[in-house]
Amino acid sequence: MTQPMTQTTVFEVCLLSIKPGMEAEFEAGVRQAAPLFRRAKGCLSMELRRFVENPCMYHLLVQWNSLEAHTVDFRASEDFQKWRSCVSHCFAAPPEVIHTVETLQGF
């Protein structure tokens, strides 16, 4: 059985609305920026998911070993600015970001 995440492990869940027609450019920008996340202090994983019902909407899921690893360390880094320069021109609206912790693992 898989062990639940510790309370300090958090997922950044980012809802991204992309300008119509810029989906491929956005995905390329995320691909280009993946190494920035890989080397970020406290970053454990990163993935991008596209909505089936609305192809201009995405979820960026980033696992951090603590909330501060994202909100303090990464956000204050030069790599955060590089990440934004790779993708922000594709945003149709400002990203919505929340942080979650596992409370139940069903199976």
PDB file of N, CA and C in Angstrom:
ATOM      1  N   MET A   1       0.840  -1.184   0.000  1.00  0.00           N
ATOM      2  CA  MET A   1       0.000   0.000   0.000  1.00  0.00           C
ATOM      3  C   MET A   1       0.886   1.248   0.000  1.00  0.00           C
ATOM      4  N   THR A   2       0.539   2.224  -0.792  1.00  0.00           N
ATOM      5  CA  THR A   2       1.307   3.449  -0.881  1.00  0.00           C
ATOM      6  C   THR A   2       1.124   4.262   0.391  1.00  0.00           C
ATOM      7  N   GLN A   3       2.227   4.799   0.881  1.00  0.00           N
ATOM      8  CA  GLN A   3       2.177   5.632   2.073  1.00  0.00           C
ATOM      9  C   GLN A   3       1.659   7.023   1.701  1.00  0.00           C
ATOM     10  N   PRO A   4       0.831   7.640   2.566  1.00  0.00           N
ATOM     11  CA  PRO A   4       0.373   8.993   2.282  1.00  0.00           C
ATOM     12  C   PRO A   4       1.526   9.985   2.379  1.00  0.00           C
ATOM     13  N   MET A   5       1.372  11.103   1.697  1.00  0.00           N
ATOM     14  CA  MET A   5       2.384  12.147   1.762  1.00  0.00           C
ATOM     15  C   MET A   5       2.426  12.711   3.172  1.00  0.00           C
ATOM     16  N   THR A   6       3.583  13.220   3.555  1.00  0.00           N
ATOM     17  CA  THR A   6       3.667  13.891   4.843  1.00  0.00           C
ATOM     18  C   THR A   6       2.916  15.210   4.761  1.00  0.00           C
ATOM     19  N   GLN A   7       2.551  15.728   5.885  1.00  0.00           N
ATOM     20  CA  GLN A   7       1.759  16.965   5.936  1.00  0.00           C
ATOM     21  C   GLN A   7       2.503  18.137   5.301  1.00  0.00           C
ATOM     22  N   THR A   8       3.834  18.114   5.324  1.00  0.00           N
ATOM     23  CA  THR A   8       4.579  19.237   4.770  1.00  0.00           C
ATOM     24  C   THR A   8       4.681  19.183   3.244  1.00  0.00           C
ATOM     25  N   THR A   9       4.415  18.035   2.632  1.00  0.00           N
ATOM     26  CA  THR A   9       4.453  17.943   1.180  1.00  0.00           C
ATOM     27  C   THR A   9       3.179  18.561   0.612  1.00  0.00           C
ATOM     28  N   VAL A  10       3.336  19.478  -0.308  1.00  0.00           N
ATOM     29  CA  VAL A  10       2.178  20.169  -0.872  1.00  0.00           C
ATOM     30  C   VAL A  10       2.199  20.095  -2.389  1.00  0.00           C
ATOM     31  N   PHE A  11       1.012  20.143  -2.960  1.00  0.00           N
ATOM     32  CA  PHE A  11       0.867  20.295  -4.399  1.00  0.00           C
ATOM     33  C   PHE A  11       0.422  21.716  -4.688  1.00  0.00           C
ATOM     34  N   GLU A  12       1.125  22.357  -5.577  1.00  0.00           N
ATOM     35  CA  GLU A  12       0.681  23.615  -6.163  1.00  0.00           C
ATOM     36  C   GLU A  12      -0.224  23.212  -7.314  1.00  0.00           C
ATOM     37  N   VAL A  13      -1.458  23.676  -7.278  1.00  0.00           N
ATOM     38  CA  VAL A  13      -2.414  23.396  -8.336  1.00  0.00           C
ATOM     39  C   VAL A  13      -2.710  24.735  -8.996  1.00  0.00           C
ATOM     40  N   CYS A  14      -2.302  24.853 -10.230  1.00  0.00           N
ATOM     41  CA  CYS A  14      -2.400  26.123 -10.938  1.00  0.00           C
ATOM     42  C   CYS A  14      -3.345  25.964 -12.128  1.00  0.00           C
ATOM     43  N   LEU A  15      -4.412  26.727 -12.143  1.00  0.00           N
ATOM     44  CA  LEU A  15      -5.370  26.733 -13.241  1.00  0.00           C
ATOM     45  C   LEU A  15      -4.931  27.813 -14.226  1.00  0.00           C
ATOM     46  N   LEU A  16      -4.699  27.398 -15.463  1.00  0.00           N
ATOM     47  CA  LEU A  16      -4.172  28.303 -16.487  1.00  0.00           C
ATOM     48  C   LEU A  16      -5.122  28.385 -17.670  1.00  0.00           C
ATOM     49  N   SER A  17      -5.541  29.590 -17.981  1.00  0.00           N
ATOM     50  CA  SER A  17      -6.372  29.861 -19.152  1.00  0.00           C
ATOM     51  C   SER A  17      -5.462  30.451 -20.226  1.00  0.00           C
ATOM     52  N   ILE A  18      -5.414  29.784 -21.371  1.00  0.00           N
ATOM     53  CA  ILE A  18      -4.495  30.151 -22.444  1.00  0.00           C
ATOM     54  C   ILE A  18      -5.271  30.784 -23.610  1.00  0.00           C
ATOM     55  N   LYS A  19      -4.667  31.787 -24.221  1.00  0.00           N
ATOM     56  CA  LYS A  19      -5.296  32.437 -25.370  1.00  0.00           C
ATOM     57  C   LYS A  19      -5.528  31.407 -26.473  1.00  0.00           C
ATOM     58  N   PRO A  20      -6.727  31.408 -27.068  1.00  0.00           N
ATOM     59  CA  PRO A  20      -7.007  30.464 -28.154  1.00  0.00           C
ATOM     60  C   PRO A  20      -5.961  30.565 -29.261  1.00  0.00           C
ATOM     61  N   GLY A  21      -5.530  29.413 -29.731  1.00  0.00           N
ATOM     62  CA  GLY A  21      -4.534  29.358 -30.787  1.00  0.00           C
ATOM     63  C   GLY A  21      -3.096  29.350 -30.285  1.00  0.00           C
ATOM     64  N   MET A  22      -2.898  29.551 -28.971  1.00  0.00           N
ATOM     65  CA  MET A  22      -1.544  29.590 -28.410  1.00  0.00           C
ATOM     66  C   MET A  22      -1.215  28.338 -27.597  1.00  0.00           C
ATOM     67  N   GLU A  23      -2.057  27.315 -27.705  1.00  0.00           N
ATOM     68  CA  GLU A  23      -1.858  26.112 -26.901  1.00  0.00           C
ATOM     69  C   GLU A  23      -0.505  25.451 -27.176  1.00  0.00           C
ATOM     70  N   ALA A  24      -0.151  25.288 -28.439  1.00  0.00           N
ATOM     71  CA  ALA A  24       1.119  24.633 -28.789  1.00  0.00           C
ATOM     72  C   ALA A  24       2.305  25.455 -28.301  1.00  0.00           C
ATOM     73  N   GLU A  25       2.232  26.762 -28.442  1.00  0.00           N
ATOM     74  CA  GLU A  25       3.310  27.638 -27.973  1.00  0.00           C
ATOM     75  C   GLU A  25       3.426  27.585 -26.449  1.00  0.00           C
ATOM     76  N   PHE A  26       2.293  27.554 -25.764  1.00  0.00           N
ATOM     77  CA  PHE A  26       2.300  27.437 -24.313  1.00  0.00           C
ATOM     78  C   PHE A  26       2.934  26.118 -23.880  1.00  0.00           C
ATOM     79  N   GLU A  27       2.512  25.020 -24.487  1.00  0.00           N
ATOM     80  CA  GLU A  27       3.068  23.713 -24.127  1.00  0.00           C
ATOM     81  C   GLU A  27       4.571  23.663 -24.386  1.00  0.00           C
ATOM     82  N   ALA A  28       5.018  24.277 -25.464  1.00  0.00           N
ATOM     83  CA  ALA A  28       6.456  24.335 -25.752  1.00  0.00           C
ATOM     84  C   ALA A  28       7.184  25.151 -24.682  1.00  0.00           C
ATOM     85  N   GLY A  29       6.567  26.226 -24.221  1.00  0.00           N
ATOM     86  CA  GLY A  29       7.160  27.040 -23.166  1.00  0.00           C
ATOM     87  C   GLY A  29       7.272  26.287 -21.854  1.00  0.00           C
ATOM     88  N   VAL A  30       6.251  25.499 -21.527  1.00  0.00           N
ATOM     89  CA  VAL A  30       6.293  24.683 -20.311  1.00  0.00           C
ATOM     90  C   VAL A  30       7.385  23.622 -20.441  1.00  0.00           C
ATOM     91  N   ARG A  31       7.479  23.004 -21.598  1.00  0.00           N
ATOM     92  CA  ARG A  31       8.522  22.000 -21.837  1.00  0.00           C
ATOM     93  C   ARG A  31       9.910  22.630 -21.669  1.00  0.00           C
ATOM     94  N   GLN A  32      10.082  23.821 -22.205  1.00  0.00           N
ATOM     95  CA  GLN A  32      11.353  24.541 -22.105  1.00  0.00           C
ATOM     96  C   GLN A  32      11.663  24.886 -20.646  1.00  0.00           C
ATOM     97  N   ALA A  33      10.633  25.185 -19.859  1.00  0.00           N
ATOM     98  CA  ALA A  33      10.821  25.600 -18.468  1.00  0.00           C
ATOM     99  C   ALA A  33      10.941  24.433 -17.486  1.00  0.00           C
ATOM    100  N   ALA A  34      10.658  23.221 -17.919  1.00  0.00           N
ATOM    101  CA  ALA A  34      10.693  22.066 -17.008  1.00  0.00           C
ATOM    102  C   ALA A  34      12.010  21.958 -16.232  1.00  0.00           C
ATOM    103  N   PRO A  35      13.174  22.190 -16.852  1.00  0.00           N
ATOM    104  CA  PRO A  35      14.420  22.112 -16.080  1.00  0.00           C
ATOM    105  C   PRO A  35      14.503  23.137 -14.947  1.00  0.00           C
ATOM    106  N   LEU A  36      13.809  24.248 -15.077  1.00  0.00           N
ATOM    107  CA  LEU A  36      13.795  25.251 -14.008  1.00  0.00           C
ATOM    108  C   LEU A  36      13.138  24.684 -12.759  1.00  0.00           C
ATOM    109  N   PHE A  37      12.059  23.925 -12.968  1.00  0.00           N
ATOM    110  CA  PHE A  37      11.391  23.282 -11.839  1.00  0.00           C
ATOM    111  C   PHE A  37      12.243  22.141 -11.293  1.00  0.00           C
ATOM    112  N   ARG A  38      12.837  21.369 -12.190  1.00  0.00           N
ATOM    113  CA  ARG A  38      13.638  20.215 -11.775  1.00  0.00           C
ATOM    114  C   ARG A  38      14.762  20.635 -10.821  1.00  0.00           C
ATOM    115  N   ARG A  39      15.368  21.798 -11.085  1.00  0.00           N
ATOM    116  CA  ARG A  39      16.483  22.230 -10.246  1.00  0.00           C
ATOM    117  C   ARG A  39      16.053  23.115  -9.075  1.00  0.00           C
ATOM    118  N   ALA A  40      14.774  23.446  -8.996  1.00  0.00           N
ATOM    119  CA  ALA A  40      14.299  24.316  -7.911  1.00  0.00           C
ATOM    120  C   ALA A  40      14.409  23.607  -6.562  1.00  0.00           C
ATOM    121  N   LYS A  41      14.864  24.331  -5.586  1.00  0.00           N
ATOM    122  CA  LYS A  41      14.983  23.801  -4.228  1.00  0.00           C
ATOM    123  C   LYS A  41      13.606  23.334  -3.752  1.00  0.00           C
ATOM    124  N   GLY A  42      13.512  22.077  -3.365  1.00  0.00           N
ATOM    125  CA  GLY A  42      12.272  21.556  -2.799  1.00  0.00           C
ATOM    126  C   GLY A  42      11.234  21.088  -3.794  1.00  0.00           C
ATOM    127  N   CYS A  43      11.512  21.177  -5.087  1.00  0.00           N
ATOM    128  CA  CYS A  43      10.542  20.717  -6.091  1.00  0.00           C
ATOM    129  C   CYS A  43      10.724  19.222  -6.307  1.00  0.00           C
ATOM    130  N   LEU A  44       9.634  18.481  -6.168  1.00  0.00           N
ATOM    131  CA  LEU A  44       9.673  17.029  -6.275  1.00  0.00           C
ATOM    132  C   LEU A  44       9.151  16.507  -7.606  1.00  0.00           C
ATOM    133  N   SER A  45       8.202  17.212  -8.209  1.00  0.00           N
ATOM    134  CA  SER A  45       7.664  16.799  -9.506  1.00  0.00           C
ATOM    135  C   SER A  45       6.879  17.951 -10.121  1.00  0.00           C
ATOM    136  N   MET A  46       6.680  17.845 -11.433  1.00  0.00           N
ATOM    137  CA  MET A  46       5.905  18.853 -12.160  1.00  0.00           C
ATOM    138  C   MET A  46       5.241  18.168 -13.335  1.00  0.00           C
ATOM    139  N   GLU A  47       3.977  18.462 -13.560  1.00  0.00           N
ATOM    140  CA  GLU A  47       3.280  17.943 -14.737  1.00  0.00           C
ATOM    141  C   GLU A  47       2.240  18.949 -15.193  1.00  0.00           C
ATOM    142  N   LEU A  48       1.926  18.885 -16.465  1.00  0.00           N
ATOM    143  CA  LEU A  48       0.918  19.746 -17.069  1.00  0.00           C
ATOM    144  C   LEU A  48      -0.185  18.863 -17.610  1.00  0.00           C
ATOM    145  N   ARG A  49      -1.429  19.248 -17.327  1.00  0.00           N
ATOM    146  CA  ARG A  49      -2.590  18.505 -17.826  1.00  0.00           C
ATOM    147  C   ARG A  49      -3.522  19.475 -18.548  1.00  0.00           C
ATOM    148  N   ARG A  50      -3.979  19.035 -19.716  1.00  0.00           N
ATOM    149  CA  ARG A  50      -4.886  19.845 -20.535  1.00  0.00           C
ATOM    150  C   ARG A  50      -6.313  19.365 -20.324  1.00  0.00           C
ATOM    151  N   PHE A  51      -7.238  20.289 -20.247  1.00  0.00           N
ATOM    152  CA  PHE A  51      -8.641  19.945 -20.078  1.00  0.00           C
ATOM    153  C   PHE A  51      -9.174  19.319 -21.370  1.00  0.00           C
ATOM    154  N   VAL A  52      -9.926  18.262 -21.246  1.00  0.00           N
ATOM    155  CA  VAL A  52     -10.528  17.608 -22.407  1.00  0.00           C
ATOM    156  C   VAL A  52     -11.656  18.482 -22.957  1.00  0.00           C
ATOM    157  N   GLU A  53     -12.499  18.981 -22.064  1.00  0.00           N
ATOM    158  CA  GLU A  53     -13.679  19.749 -22.491  1.00  0.00           C
ATOM    159  C   GLU A  53     -13.347  21.155 -22.981  1.00  0.00           C
ATOM    160  N   ASN A  54     -12.219  21.702 -22.554  1.00  0.00           N
ATOM    161  CA  ASN A  54     -11.834  23.053 -22.951  1.00  0.00           C
ATOM    162  C   ASN A  54     -10.321  23.059 -23.208  1.00  0.00           C
ATOM    163  N   PRO A  55      -9.895  22.907 -24.444  1.00  0.00           N
ATOM    164  CA  PRO A  55      -8.471  22.768 -24.747  1.00  0.00           C
ATOM    165  C   PRO A  55      -7.637  24.019 -24.479  1.00  0.00           C
ATOM    166  N   CYS A  56      -8.251  25.118 -24.112  1.00  0.00           N
ATOM    167  CA  CYS A  56      -7.501  26.318 -23.738  1.00  0.00           C
ATOM    168  C   CYS A  56      -7.231  26.380 -22.234  1.00  0.00           C
ATOM    169  N   MET A  57      -7.670  25.360 -21.497  1.00  0.00           N
ATOM    170  CA  MET A  57      -7.488  25.332 -20.043  1.00  0.00           C
ATOM    171  C   MET A  57      -6.528  24.211 -19.657  1.00  0.00           C
ATOM    172  N   TYR A  58      -5.669  24.509 -18.704  1.00  0.00           N
ATOM    173  CA  TYR A  58      -4.668  23.561 -18.226  1.00  0.00           C
ATOM    174  C   TYR A  58      -4.592  23.586 -16.706  1.00  0.00           C
ATOM    175  N   HIS A  59      -4.130  22.488 -16.149  1.00  0.00           N
ATOM    176  CA  HIS A  59      -3.714  22.398 -14.754  1.00  0.00           C
ATOM    177  C   HIS A  59      -2.218  22.150 -14.755  1.00  0.00           C
ATOM    178  N   LEU A  60      -1.488  22.977 -14.043  1.00  0.00           N
ATOM    179  CA  LEU A  60      -0.084  22.714 -13.770  1.00  0.00           C
ATOM    180  C   LEU A  60      -0.035  22.183 -12.347  1.00  0.00           C
ATOM    181  N   LEU A  61       0.522  20.996 -12.163  1.00  0.00           N
ATOM    182  CA  LEU A  61       0.620  20.369 -10.846  1.00  0.00           C
ATOM    183  C   LEU A  61       2.095  20.258 -10.486  1.00  0.00           C
ATOM    184  N   VAL A  62       2.470  20.915  -9.400  1.00  0.00           N
ATOM    185  CA  VAL A  62       3.852  20.892  -8.955  1.00  0.00           C
ATOM    186  C   VAL A  62       3.880  20.415  -7.516  1.00  0.00           C
ATOM    187  N   GLN A  63       4.667  19.390  -7.258  1.00  0.00           N
ATOM    188  CA  GLN A  63       4.794  18.880  -5.894  1.00  0.00           C
ATOM    189  C   GLN A  63       6.043  19.491  -5.263  1.00  0.00           C
ATOM    190  N   TRP A  64       5.853  20.063  -4.079  1.00  0.00           N
ATOM    191  CA  TRP A  64       6.929  20.716  -3.333  1.00  0.00           C
ATOM    192  C   TRP A  64       7.088  20.022  -1.983  1.00  0.00           C
ATOM    193  N   ASN A  65       8.293  20.042  -1.442  1.00  0.00           N
ATOM    194  CA  ASN A  65       8.482  19.415  -0.140  1.00  0.00           C
ATOM    195  C   ASN A  65       7.988  20.283   1.009  1.00  0.00           C
ATOM    196  N   SER A  66       7.638  21.537   0.708  1.00  0.00           N
ATOM    197  CA  SER A  66       7.019  22.424   1.699  1.00  0.00           C
ATOM    198  C   SER A  66       6.353  23.589   0.966  1.00  0.00           C
ATOM    199  N   LEU A  67       5.449  24.242   1.618  1.00  0.00           N
ATOM    200  CA  LEU A  67       4.805  25.424   1.043  1.00  0.00           C
ATOM    201  C   LEU A  67       5.840  26.513   0.771  1.00  0.00           C
ATOM    202  N   GLU A  68       6.767  26.681   1.689  1.00  0.00           N
ATOM    203  CA  GLU A  68       7.787  27.719   1.562  1.00  0.00           C
ATOM    204  C   GLU A  68       8.722  27.476   0.377  1.00  0.00           C
ATOM    205  N   ALA A  69       8.937  26.212   0.026  1.00  0.00           N
ATOM    206  CA  ALA A  69       9.777  25.923  -1.135  1.00  0.00           C
ATOM    207  C   ALA A  69       9.196  26.577  -2.388  1.00  0.00           C
ATOM    208  N   HIS A  70       7.879  26.636  -2.469  1.00  0.00           N
ATOM    209  CA  HIS A  70       7.244  27.304  -3.605  1.00  0.00           C
ATOM    210  C   HIS A  70       7.105  28.801  -3.375  1.00  0.00           C
ATOM    211  N   THR A  71       6.424  29.166  -2.282  1.00  0.00           N
ATOM    212  CA  THR A  71       6.031  30.561  -2.092  1.00  0.00           C
ATOM    213  C   THR A  71       7.182  31.486  -1.729  1.00  0.00           C
ATOM    214  N   VAL A  72       8.247  30.950  -1.139  1.00  0.00           N
ATOM    215  CA  VAL A  72       9.397  31.776  -0.750  1.00  0.00           C
ATOM    216  C   VAL A  72      10.580  31.518  -1.682  1.00  0.00           C
ATOM    217  N   ASP A  73      11.083  30.280  -1.675  1.00  0.00           N
ATOM    218  CA  ASP A  73      12.307  29.979  -2.420  1.00  0.00           C
ATOM    219  C   ASP A  73      12.142  30.132  -3.928  1.00  0.00           C
ATOM    220  N   PHE A  74      11.164  29.443  -4.514  1.00  0.00           N
ATOM    221  CA  PHE A  74      11.013  29.495  -5.966  1.00  0.00           C
ATOM    222  C   PHE A  74      10.518  30.856  -6.431  1.00  0.00           C
ATOM    223  N   ARG A  75       9.536  31.387  -5.760  1.00  0.00           N
ATOM    224  CA  ARG A  75       8.980  32.675  -6.205  1.00  0.00           C
ATOM    225  C   ARG A  75       9.994  33.814  -6.154  1.00  0.00           C
ATOM    226  N   ALA A  76      10.976  33.711  -5.269  1.00  0.00           N
ATOM    227  CA  ALA A  76      12.001  34.757  -5.158  1.00  0.00           C
ATOM    228  C   ALA A  76      13.189  34.507  -6.077  1.00  0.00           C
ATOM    229  N   SER A  77      13.169  33.408  -6.807  1.00  0.00           N
ATOM    230  CA  SER A  77      14.328  33.036  -7.620  1.00  0.00           C
ATOM    231  C   SER A  77      14.289  33.656  -9.016  1.00  0.00           C
ATOM    232  N   GLU A  78      15.450  33.713  -9.606  1.00  0.00           N
ATOM    233  CA  GLU A  78      15.563  34.147 -11.003  1.00  0.00           C
ATOM    234  C   GLU A  78      14.857  33.148 -11.920  1.00  0.00           C
ATOM    235  N   ASP A  79      14.888  31.870 -11.536  1.00  0.00           N
ATOM    236  CA  ASP A  79      14.227  30.849 -12.357  1.00  0.00           C
ATOM    237  C   ASP A  79      12.720  31.061 -12.434  1.00  0.00           C
ATOM    238  N   PHE A  80      12.114  31.621 -11.391  1.00  0.00           N
ATOM    239  CA  PHE A  80      10.676  31.926 -11.457  1.00  0.00           C
ATOM    240  C   PHE A  80      10.429  32.963 -12.555  1.00  0.00           C
ATOM    241  N   GLN A  81      11.273  33.975 -12.625  1.00  0.00           N
ATOM    242  CA  GLN A  81      11.130  34.994 -13.674  1.00  0.00           C
ATOM    243  C   GLN A  81      11.332  34.375 -15.064  1.00  0.00           C
ATOM    244  N   LYS A  82      12.274  33.452 -15.167  1.00  0.00           N
ATOM    245  CA  LYS A  82      12.495  32.761 -16.447  1.00  0.00           C
ATOM    246  C   LYS A  82      11.264  31.937 -16.823  1.00  0.00           C
ATOM    247  N   TRP A  83      10.689  31.233 -15.838  1.00  0.00           N
ATOM    248  CA  TRP A  83       9.470  30.441 -16.065  1.00  0.00           C
ATOM    249  C   TRP A  83       8.378  31.343 -16.614  1.00  0.00           C
ATOM    250  N   ARG A  84       8.158  32.460 -15.959  1.00  0.00           N
ATOM    251  CA  ARG A  84       7.096  33.372 -16.400  1.00  0.00           C
ATOM    252  C   ARG A  84       7.364  33.910 -17.807  1.00  0.00           C
ATOM    253  N   SER A  85       8.620  34.173 -18.119  1.00  0.00           N
ATOM    254  CA  SER A  85       8.917  34.696 -19.460  1.00  0.00           C
ATOM    255  C   SER A  85       8.690  33.644 -20.550  1.00  0.00           C
ATOM    256  N   CYS A  86       8.754  32.375 -20.179  1.00  0.00           N
ATOM    257  CA  CYS A  86       8.501  31.299 -21.150  1.00  0.00           C
ATOM    258  C   CYS A  86       7.024  31.159 -21.503  1.00  0.00           C
ATOM    259  N   VAL A  87       6.125  31.533 -20.562  1.00  0.00           N
ATOM    260  CA  VAL A  87       4.715  31.199 -20.752  1.00  0.00           C
ATOM    261  C   VAL A  87       3.722  32.349 -20.563  1.00  0.00           C
ATOM    262  N   SER A  88       4.083  33.394 -19.854  1.00  0.00           N
ATOM    263  CA  SER A  88       3.070  34.386 -19.462  1.00  0.00           C
ATOM    264  C   SER A  88       2.422  35.103 -20.638  1.00  0.00           C
ATOM    265  N   HIS A  89       3.107  35.225 -21.751  1.00  0.00           N
ATOM    266  CA  HIS A  89       2.510  35.878 -22.917  1.00  0.00           C
ATOM    267  C   HIS A  89       1.347  35.068 -23.496  1.00  0.00           C
ATOM    268  N   CYS A  90       1.231  33.808 -23.084  1.00  0.00           N
ATOM    269  CA  CYS A  90       0.150  32.938 -23.565  1.00  0.00           C
ATOM    270  C   CYS A  90      -1.091  33.000 -22.673  1.00  0.00           C
ATOM    271  N   PHE A  91      -0.986  33.605 -21.490  1.00  0.00           N
ATOM    272  CA  PHE A  91      -2.101  33.619 -20.541  1.00  0.00           C
ATOM    273  C   PHE A  91      -3.249  34.501 -21.027  1.00  0.00           C
ATOM    274  N   ALA A  92      -4.450  33.963 -20.987  1.00  0.00           N
ATOM    275  CA  ALA A  92      -5.646  34.746 -21.291  1.00  0.00           C
ATOM    276  C   ALA A  92      -6.135  35.476 -20.042  1.00  0.00           C
ATOM    277  N   ALA A  93      -5.754  34.973 -18.883  1.00  0.00           N
ATOM    278  CA  ALA A  93      -6.129  35.558 -17.593  1.00  0.00           C
ATOM    279  C   ALA A  93      -5.030  35.205 -16.600  1.00  0.00           C
ATOM    280  N   PRO A  94      -4.947  35.943 -15.496  1.00  0.00           N
ATOM    281  CA  PRO A  94      -3.946  35.590 -14.492  1.00  0.00           C
ATOM    282  C   PRO A  94      -4.176  34.167 -13.966  1.00  0.00           C
ATOM    283  N   PRO A  95      -3.104  33.428 -13.720  1.00  0.00           N
ATOM    284  CA  PRO A  95      -3.254  32.069 -13.189  1.00  0.00           C
ATOM    285  C   PRO A  95      -3.922  32.081 -11.811  1.00  0.00           C
ATOM    286  N   GLU A  96      -4.681  31.025 -11.544  1.00  0.00           N
ATOM    287  CA  GLU A  96      -5.260  30.815 -10.214  1.00  0.00           C
ATOM    288  C   GLU A  96      -4.442  29.716  -9.565  1.00  0.00           C
ATOM    289  N   VAL A  97      -3.869  30.004  -8.387  1.00  0.00           N
ATOM    290  CA  VAL A  97      -2.987  29.052  -7.714  1.00  0.00           C
ATOM    291  C   VAL A  97      -3.528  28.731  -6.332  1.00  0.00           C
ATOM    292  N   ILE A  98      -3.592  27.441  -6.029  1.00  0.00           N
ATOM    293  CA  ILE A  98      -3.919  26.984  -4.685  1.00  0.00           C
ATOM    294  C   ILE A  98      -2.898  25.927  -4.296  1.00  0.00           C
ATOM    295  N   HIS A  99      -2.817  25.655  -3.021  1.00  0.00           N
ATOM    296  CA  HIS A  99      -1.911  24.625  -2.506  1.00  0.00           C
ATOM    297  C   HIS A  99      -2.739  23.601  -1.748  1.00  0.00           C
ATOM    298  N   THR A 100      -2.450  22.323  -1.981  1.00  0.00           N
ATOM    299  CA  THR A 100      -3.205  21.251  -1.336  1.00  0.00           C
ATOM    300  C   THR A 100      -2.264  20.284  -0.634  1.00  0.00           C
ATOM    301  N   VAL A 101      -2.814  19.595   0.368  1.00  0.00           N
ATOM    302  CA  VAL A 101      -2.126  18.477   1.018  1.00  0.00           C
ATOM    303  C   VAL A 101      -3.065  17.294   0.975  1.00  0.00           C
ATOM    304  N   GLU A 102      -2.508  16.111   0.940  1.00  0.00           N
ATOM    305  CA  GLU A 102      -3.318  14.901   0.904  1.00  0.00           C
ATOM    306  C   GLU A 102      -4.006  14.702   2.246  1.00  0.00           C
ATOM    307  N   THR A 103      -5.303  14.474   2.197  1.00  0.00           N
ATOM    308  CA  THR A 103      -6.055  14.182   3.422  1.00  0.00           C
ATOM    309  C   THR A 103      -6.601  12.768   3.425  1.00  0.00           C
ATOM    310  N   LEU A 104      -6.711  12.173   2.243  1.00  0.00           N
ATOM    311  CA  LEU A 104      -7.224  10.801   2.150  1.00  0.00           C
ATOM    312  C   LEU A 104      -6.714  10.193   0.855  1.00  0.00           C
ATOM    313  N   GLN A 105      -6.284   8.950   0.945  1.00  0.00           N
ATOM    314  CA  GLN A 105      -5.918   8.214  -0.271  1.00  0.00           C
ATOM    315  C   GLN A 105      -6.879   7.038  -0.378  1.00  0.00           C
ATOM    316  N   GLY A 106      -7.824   7.118  -1.322  1.00  0.00           N
ATOM    317  CA  GLY A 106      -8.860   6.103  -1.455  1.00  0.00           C
ATOM    318  C   GLY A 106      -8.354   4.763  -1.924  1.00  0.00           C
ATOM    319  N   PHE A 107      -7.485   4.744  -2.921  1.00  0.00           N
ATOM    320  CA  PHE A 107      -6.851   3.509  -3.406  1.00  0.00           C
ATOM    321  C   PHE A 107      -5.736   3.868  -4.348  1.00  0.00           C
TER     322      PHE A 107
END
